[in-house]
XYZ file of C-alpha atoms in Angstrom:
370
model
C 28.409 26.635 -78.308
C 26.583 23.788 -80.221
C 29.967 21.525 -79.714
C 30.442 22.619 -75.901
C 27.051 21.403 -75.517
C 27.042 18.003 -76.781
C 30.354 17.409 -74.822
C 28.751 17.874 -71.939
C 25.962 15.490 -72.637
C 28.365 12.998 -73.855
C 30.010 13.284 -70.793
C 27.151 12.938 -68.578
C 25.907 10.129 -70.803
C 28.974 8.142 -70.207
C 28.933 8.653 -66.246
C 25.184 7.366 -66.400
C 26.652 4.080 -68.563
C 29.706 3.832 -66.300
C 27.355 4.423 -62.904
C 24.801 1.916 -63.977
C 27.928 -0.435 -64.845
C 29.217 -0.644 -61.630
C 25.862 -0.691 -60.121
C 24.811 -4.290 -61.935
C 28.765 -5.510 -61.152
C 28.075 -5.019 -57.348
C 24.927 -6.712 -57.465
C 26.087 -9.759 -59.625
C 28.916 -10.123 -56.713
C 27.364 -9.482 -53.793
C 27.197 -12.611 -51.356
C 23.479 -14.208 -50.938
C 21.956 -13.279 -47.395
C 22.353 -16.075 -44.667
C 20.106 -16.273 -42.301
C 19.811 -17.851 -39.151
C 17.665 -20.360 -37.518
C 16.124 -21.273 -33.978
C 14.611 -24.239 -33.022
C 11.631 -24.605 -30.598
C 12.052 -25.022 -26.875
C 10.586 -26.252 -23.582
C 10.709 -24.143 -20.854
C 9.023 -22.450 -17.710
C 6.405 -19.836 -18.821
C 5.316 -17.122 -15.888
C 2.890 -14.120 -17.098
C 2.837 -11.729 -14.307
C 2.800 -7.759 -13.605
C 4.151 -5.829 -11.203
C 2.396 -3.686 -8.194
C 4.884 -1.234 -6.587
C 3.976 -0.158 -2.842
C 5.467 0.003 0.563
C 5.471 -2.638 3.129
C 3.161 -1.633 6.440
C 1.923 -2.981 9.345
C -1.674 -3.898 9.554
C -2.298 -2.595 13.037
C -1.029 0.832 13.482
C -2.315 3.087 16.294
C -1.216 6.543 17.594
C -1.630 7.050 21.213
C -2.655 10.459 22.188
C -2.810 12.033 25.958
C -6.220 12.670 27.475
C -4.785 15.652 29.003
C -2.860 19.324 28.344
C 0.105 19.733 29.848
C 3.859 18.924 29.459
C 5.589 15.568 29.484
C 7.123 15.193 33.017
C 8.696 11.620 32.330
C 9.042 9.108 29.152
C 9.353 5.412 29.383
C 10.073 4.186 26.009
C 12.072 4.360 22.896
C 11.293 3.669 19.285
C 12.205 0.217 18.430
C 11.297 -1.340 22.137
C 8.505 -3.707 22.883
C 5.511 -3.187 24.535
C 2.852 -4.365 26.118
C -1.048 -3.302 26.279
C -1.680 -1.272 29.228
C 2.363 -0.208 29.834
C 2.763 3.208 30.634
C 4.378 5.560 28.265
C 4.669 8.864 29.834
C 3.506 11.096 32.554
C 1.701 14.075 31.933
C 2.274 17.214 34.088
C -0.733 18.906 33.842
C -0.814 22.840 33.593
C -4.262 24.006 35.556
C -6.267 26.455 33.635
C -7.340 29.115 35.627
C -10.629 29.588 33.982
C -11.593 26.021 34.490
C -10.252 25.925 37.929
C -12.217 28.849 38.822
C -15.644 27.185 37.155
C -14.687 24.440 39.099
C -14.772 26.164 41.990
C -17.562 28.094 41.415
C -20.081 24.916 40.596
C -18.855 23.142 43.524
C -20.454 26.106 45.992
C -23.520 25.960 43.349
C -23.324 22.268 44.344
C -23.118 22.706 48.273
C -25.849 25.576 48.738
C -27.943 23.295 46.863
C -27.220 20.552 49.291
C -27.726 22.305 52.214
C -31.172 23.797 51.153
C -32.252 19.985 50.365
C -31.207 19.088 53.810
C -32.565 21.392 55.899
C -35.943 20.656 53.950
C -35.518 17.406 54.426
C -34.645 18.217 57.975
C -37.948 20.232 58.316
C -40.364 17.568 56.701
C -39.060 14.599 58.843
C -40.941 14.920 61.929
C -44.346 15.949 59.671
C -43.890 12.185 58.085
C -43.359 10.982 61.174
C -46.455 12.447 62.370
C -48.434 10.916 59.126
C -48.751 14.872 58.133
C -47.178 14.539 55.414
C -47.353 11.556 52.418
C -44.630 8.782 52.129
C -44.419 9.897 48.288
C -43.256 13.267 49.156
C -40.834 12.185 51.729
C -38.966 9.885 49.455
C -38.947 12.764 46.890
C -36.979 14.668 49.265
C -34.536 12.127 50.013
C -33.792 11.862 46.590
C -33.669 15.537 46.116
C -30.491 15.335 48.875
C -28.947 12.090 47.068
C -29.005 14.014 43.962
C -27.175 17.244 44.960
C -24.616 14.850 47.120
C -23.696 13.238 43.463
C -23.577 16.553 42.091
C -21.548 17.953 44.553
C -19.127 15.305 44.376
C -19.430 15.372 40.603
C -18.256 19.192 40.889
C -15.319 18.065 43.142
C -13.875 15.790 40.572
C -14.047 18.394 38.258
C -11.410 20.605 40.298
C -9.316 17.647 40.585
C -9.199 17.397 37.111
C -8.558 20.736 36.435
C -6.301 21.397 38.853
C -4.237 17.621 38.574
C -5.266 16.305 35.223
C -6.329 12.963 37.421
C -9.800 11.949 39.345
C -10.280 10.162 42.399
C -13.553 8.073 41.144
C -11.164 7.125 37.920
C -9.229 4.000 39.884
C -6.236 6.019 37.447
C -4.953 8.911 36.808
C -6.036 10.648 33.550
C -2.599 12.486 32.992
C -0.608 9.328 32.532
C -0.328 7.399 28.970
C -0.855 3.719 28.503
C -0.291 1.726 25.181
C -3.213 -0.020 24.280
C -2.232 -2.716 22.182
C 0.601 -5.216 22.024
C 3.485 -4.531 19.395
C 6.460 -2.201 18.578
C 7.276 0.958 19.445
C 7.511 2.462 16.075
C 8.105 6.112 16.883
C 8.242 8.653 19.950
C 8.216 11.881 18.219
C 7.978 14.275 21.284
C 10.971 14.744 24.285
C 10.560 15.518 27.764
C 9.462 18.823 28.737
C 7.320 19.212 25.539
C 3.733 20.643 25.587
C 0.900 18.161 24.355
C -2.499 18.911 23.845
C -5.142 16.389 24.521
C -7.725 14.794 22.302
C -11.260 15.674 21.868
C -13.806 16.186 19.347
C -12.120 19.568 17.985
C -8.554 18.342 17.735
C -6.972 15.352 16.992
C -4.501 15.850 20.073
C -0.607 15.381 20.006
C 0.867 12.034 19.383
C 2.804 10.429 22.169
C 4.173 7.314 20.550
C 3.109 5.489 17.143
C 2.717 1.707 18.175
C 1.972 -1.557 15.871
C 1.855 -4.861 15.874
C 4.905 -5.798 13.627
C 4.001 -9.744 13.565
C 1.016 -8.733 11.169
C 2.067 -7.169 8.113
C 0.681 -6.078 4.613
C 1.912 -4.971 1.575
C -0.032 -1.721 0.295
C 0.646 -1.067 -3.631
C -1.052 0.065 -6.671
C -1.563 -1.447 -9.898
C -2.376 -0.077 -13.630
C -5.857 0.383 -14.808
C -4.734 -1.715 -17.397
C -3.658 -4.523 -15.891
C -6.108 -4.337 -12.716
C -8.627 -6.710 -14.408
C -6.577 -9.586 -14.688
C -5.781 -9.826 -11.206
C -7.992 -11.519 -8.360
C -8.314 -11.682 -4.466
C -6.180 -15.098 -3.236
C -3.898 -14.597 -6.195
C -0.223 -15.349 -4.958
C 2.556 -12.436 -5.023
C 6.087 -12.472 -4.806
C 7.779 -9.424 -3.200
C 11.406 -8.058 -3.665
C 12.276 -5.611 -0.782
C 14.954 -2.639 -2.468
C 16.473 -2.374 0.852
C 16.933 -6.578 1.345
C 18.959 -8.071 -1.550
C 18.087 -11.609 -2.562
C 15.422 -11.920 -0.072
C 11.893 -12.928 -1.346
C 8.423 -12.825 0.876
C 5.236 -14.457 -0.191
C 2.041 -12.585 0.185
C -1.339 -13.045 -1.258
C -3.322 -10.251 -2.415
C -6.655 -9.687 -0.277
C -8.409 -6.327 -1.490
C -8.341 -4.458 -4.699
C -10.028 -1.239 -4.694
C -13.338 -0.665 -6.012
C -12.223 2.903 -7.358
C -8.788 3.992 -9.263
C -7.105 7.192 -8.616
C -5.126 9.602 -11.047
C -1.110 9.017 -10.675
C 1.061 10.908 -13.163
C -2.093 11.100 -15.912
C -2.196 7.234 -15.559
C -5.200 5.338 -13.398
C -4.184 3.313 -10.907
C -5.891 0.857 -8.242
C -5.229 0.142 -4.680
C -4.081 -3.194 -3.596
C -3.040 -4.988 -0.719
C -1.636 -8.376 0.346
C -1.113 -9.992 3.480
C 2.675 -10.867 4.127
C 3.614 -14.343 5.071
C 6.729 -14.437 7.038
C 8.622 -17.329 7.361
C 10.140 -17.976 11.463
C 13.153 -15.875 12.011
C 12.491 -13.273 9.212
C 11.706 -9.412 9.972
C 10.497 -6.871 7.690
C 10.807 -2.683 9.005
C 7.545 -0.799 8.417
C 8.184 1.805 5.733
C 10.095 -0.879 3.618
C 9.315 -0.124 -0.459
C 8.880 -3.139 -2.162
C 7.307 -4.341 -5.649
C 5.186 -7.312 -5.913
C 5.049 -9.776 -8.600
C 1.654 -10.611 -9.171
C 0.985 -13.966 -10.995
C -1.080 -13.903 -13.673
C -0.335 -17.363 -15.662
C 2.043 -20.009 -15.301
C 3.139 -23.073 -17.360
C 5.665 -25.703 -16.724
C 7.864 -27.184 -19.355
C 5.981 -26.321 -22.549
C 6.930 -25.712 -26.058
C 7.889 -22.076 -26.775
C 10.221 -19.568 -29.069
C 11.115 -16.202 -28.625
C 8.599 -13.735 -28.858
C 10.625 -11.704 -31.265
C 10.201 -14.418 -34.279
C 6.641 -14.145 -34.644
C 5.274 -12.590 -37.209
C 1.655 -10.578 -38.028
C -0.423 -10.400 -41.146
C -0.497 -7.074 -42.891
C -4.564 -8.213 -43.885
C -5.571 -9.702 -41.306
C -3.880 -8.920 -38.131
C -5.067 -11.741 -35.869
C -3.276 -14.139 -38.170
C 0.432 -15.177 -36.427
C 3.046 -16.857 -38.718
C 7.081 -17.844 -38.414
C 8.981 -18.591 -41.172
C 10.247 -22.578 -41.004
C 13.196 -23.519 -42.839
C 12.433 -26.559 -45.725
C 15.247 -26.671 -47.396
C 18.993 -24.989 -47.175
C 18.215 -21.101 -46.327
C 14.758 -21.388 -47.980
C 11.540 -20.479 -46.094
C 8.302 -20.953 -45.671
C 5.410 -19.233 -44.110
C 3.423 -21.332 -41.560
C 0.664 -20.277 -39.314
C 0.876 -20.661 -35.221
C -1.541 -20.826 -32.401
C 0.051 -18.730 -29.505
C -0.181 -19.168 -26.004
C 0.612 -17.595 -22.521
C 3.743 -14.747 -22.824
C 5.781 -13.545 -20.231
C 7.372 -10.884 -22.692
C 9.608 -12.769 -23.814
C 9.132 -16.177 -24.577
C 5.973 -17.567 -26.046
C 4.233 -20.660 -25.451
C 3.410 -22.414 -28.789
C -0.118 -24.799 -28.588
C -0.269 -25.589 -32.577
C 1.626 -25.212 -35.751
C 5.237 -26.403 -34.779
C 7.530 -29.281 -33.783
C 10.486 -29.186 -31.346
C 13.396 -29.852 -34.542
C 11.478 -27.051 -36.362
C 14.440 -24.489 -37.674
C 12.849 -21.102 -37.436
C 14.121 -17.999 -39.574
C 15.518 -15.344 -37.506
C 15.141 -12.033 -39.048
C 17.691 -10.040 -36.785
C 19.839 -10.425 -34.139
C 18.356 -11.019 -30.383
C 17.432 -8.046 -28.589
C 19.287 -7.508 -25.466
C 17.630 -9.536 -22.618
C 15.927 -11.942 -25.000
C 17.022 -15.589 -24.143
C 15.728 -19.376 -23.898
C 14.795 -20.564 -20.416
């Protein structure tokens, strides 16, 4: 057992030599690691962050009927222009027969009032004729019989209405609809023969046609919390329409919102910036778009990629690049860092444009001089 034994340990002994042999062979053979080098670069530096949002117009306004009933007769289509005051549909009112029958009913109120004004009227004329009776009193009278004419006619316009949706005193008729602005038609979601329900202070009424005025346009997007304080009003944007390829439209940003909202666990800020269109161009409301938002910019300064600096493991602050000095030696040299668009990096101290710069792996996809 005792000789067993100490073959095996031989054995394993001589693997441990034989491993540890090979081991030091590979590394006395193994070719030196060559690395590359960059040199710096001059180039266009933007810093900017993106706002994503929807293109709308500025002036949007639903037109509503001021009267019940059902739509006898349309006179536009979505995507037509229009003009303030053109008419956009007829109204064929449905008479109530509740109201008609209040109608009806103040409008005898209304003449039995009349006629008991009159005949006192009629009674006291001769007695202020005669000086019986004060001037004061008589005048009160004729202002008692003024006042129940007005409300007798008052009570006649109020059949009319009930009964035709239109008044005679009006100059118009209530139960046709007018745009009342200048613009687009953007939408006519009812038909002909639909019922619409007017507008009032209990309900918001049914929408005729959605009109706005498409030569004034915004672009309504949101921004990160984190990104929101960096931004100002009169800063210039740059917006990239999904639905228009290679197409760009200037805008600057005029409001940021006071208060963020929760999106997806992340705070986010209302923005919007007016769109400048150039003659000729035409942007659909409902468009999504994202808007570059400038943050920075510099022309034609000296810059690497972003992916050769290096950080301090002490102190963090502390920026460094590794410049060649000699064939595939190195040495550590401290940088002052400027604006960064992600990925290039604008360098204000600490290197020279034939400076070769140790590259420690191979470019990242997307990362490239400008």
């Amino acid at each position: 057992m005792k000789r067993i034994f100490l073959g095996i340990l031989v054995l394993l002994l001589l693997a441990g030599f034989g491993w540890l042999a090979n081991y030091f062979w590979k590394q006395a053979h193994t070719d030196p690691i060559t690395y590359k080098t960059e040199t710096p670069f001059l180039t266009d530096i933007v810093k900017k962050t993106v706002a994503t949002g929807s293109i709308v117009p500025r002036r949007e306004v639903q037109i509503k009927p001021q009267v019940s009933g059902i739509v006898e007769e349309l006179f536009v289509e979505a995507g037509e222009p229009i003009k303030e005051g053109q008419l956009i549909a007829r109204i064929r009112t449905v008479a109530n027969a509740a109201n008609v029958n209040n109608a009806q009913n103040q409008i005898q109120a209304a003449r039995v009032a009349l006629e008991t004004a009159q005949t006192e009227l009629n009674r006291q004329r001769p007695l202020f004729e005669q000086k019986v009776i004060a001037e004061q009193e008589y005048n009160r009278l004729l202002a008692d019989v003024r006042a129940k004419k007005q409300a007798l006619n008052a009570a006649e316009n109020d059949l009319q209405i009930a009964q035709r949706g239109a008044s005679r005193n009006t100059g118009g008729a209530s139960n046709t609809v007018r745009s009342t602005i200048t613009g687009l038609v953007l939408d006519v979601p009812i038909k002909v023969g639909s019922s619409v329900v007017e507008r009032n202070n209990f309900n918001e009424g049914t929408t005729i046609a959605a009109i706005a005025d498409m030569k004034s346009l915004v672009f309504e997007g949101k921004v990160d919390e984190s990104e929101v304080g960096k931004v100002r009003e009169g800063m210039d944007l740059n917006l990239t329409v999904g639905a228009l390829e290679g197409e760009n439209f200037p805008a600057t940003l005029e409001y940021i919102a006071p208060k963020g909202i929760t999106e997806e666990g992340a705070i986010k800020f209302q923005v919007r910036a007016n769109v400048r269109l150039k003659p000729g161009q035409f942007l659909r409301a409902g468009y999504s778009a994202n808007g570059d938002i400038v943050l920075g910019r510099r022309k034609q300064v000296l810059a690497i990629r972003e992916s050769l600096l290096q950080f301090g493991k002490i102190n963090k602050d502390s920026v460094f690049v590794e410049v060649q000095t000699a064939p595939q030696q190195f040495q550590k040299r401290l940088i002052k860092t400027g604006l960064s668009d992600g990925i290039n990096v604008e360098v204000l101290s600490g290197l020279k444009k034939d400076d070769q710069i140790k590259v420690l792996g191979p470019p990242a996809e997307g990362e490239k001089k400008g």
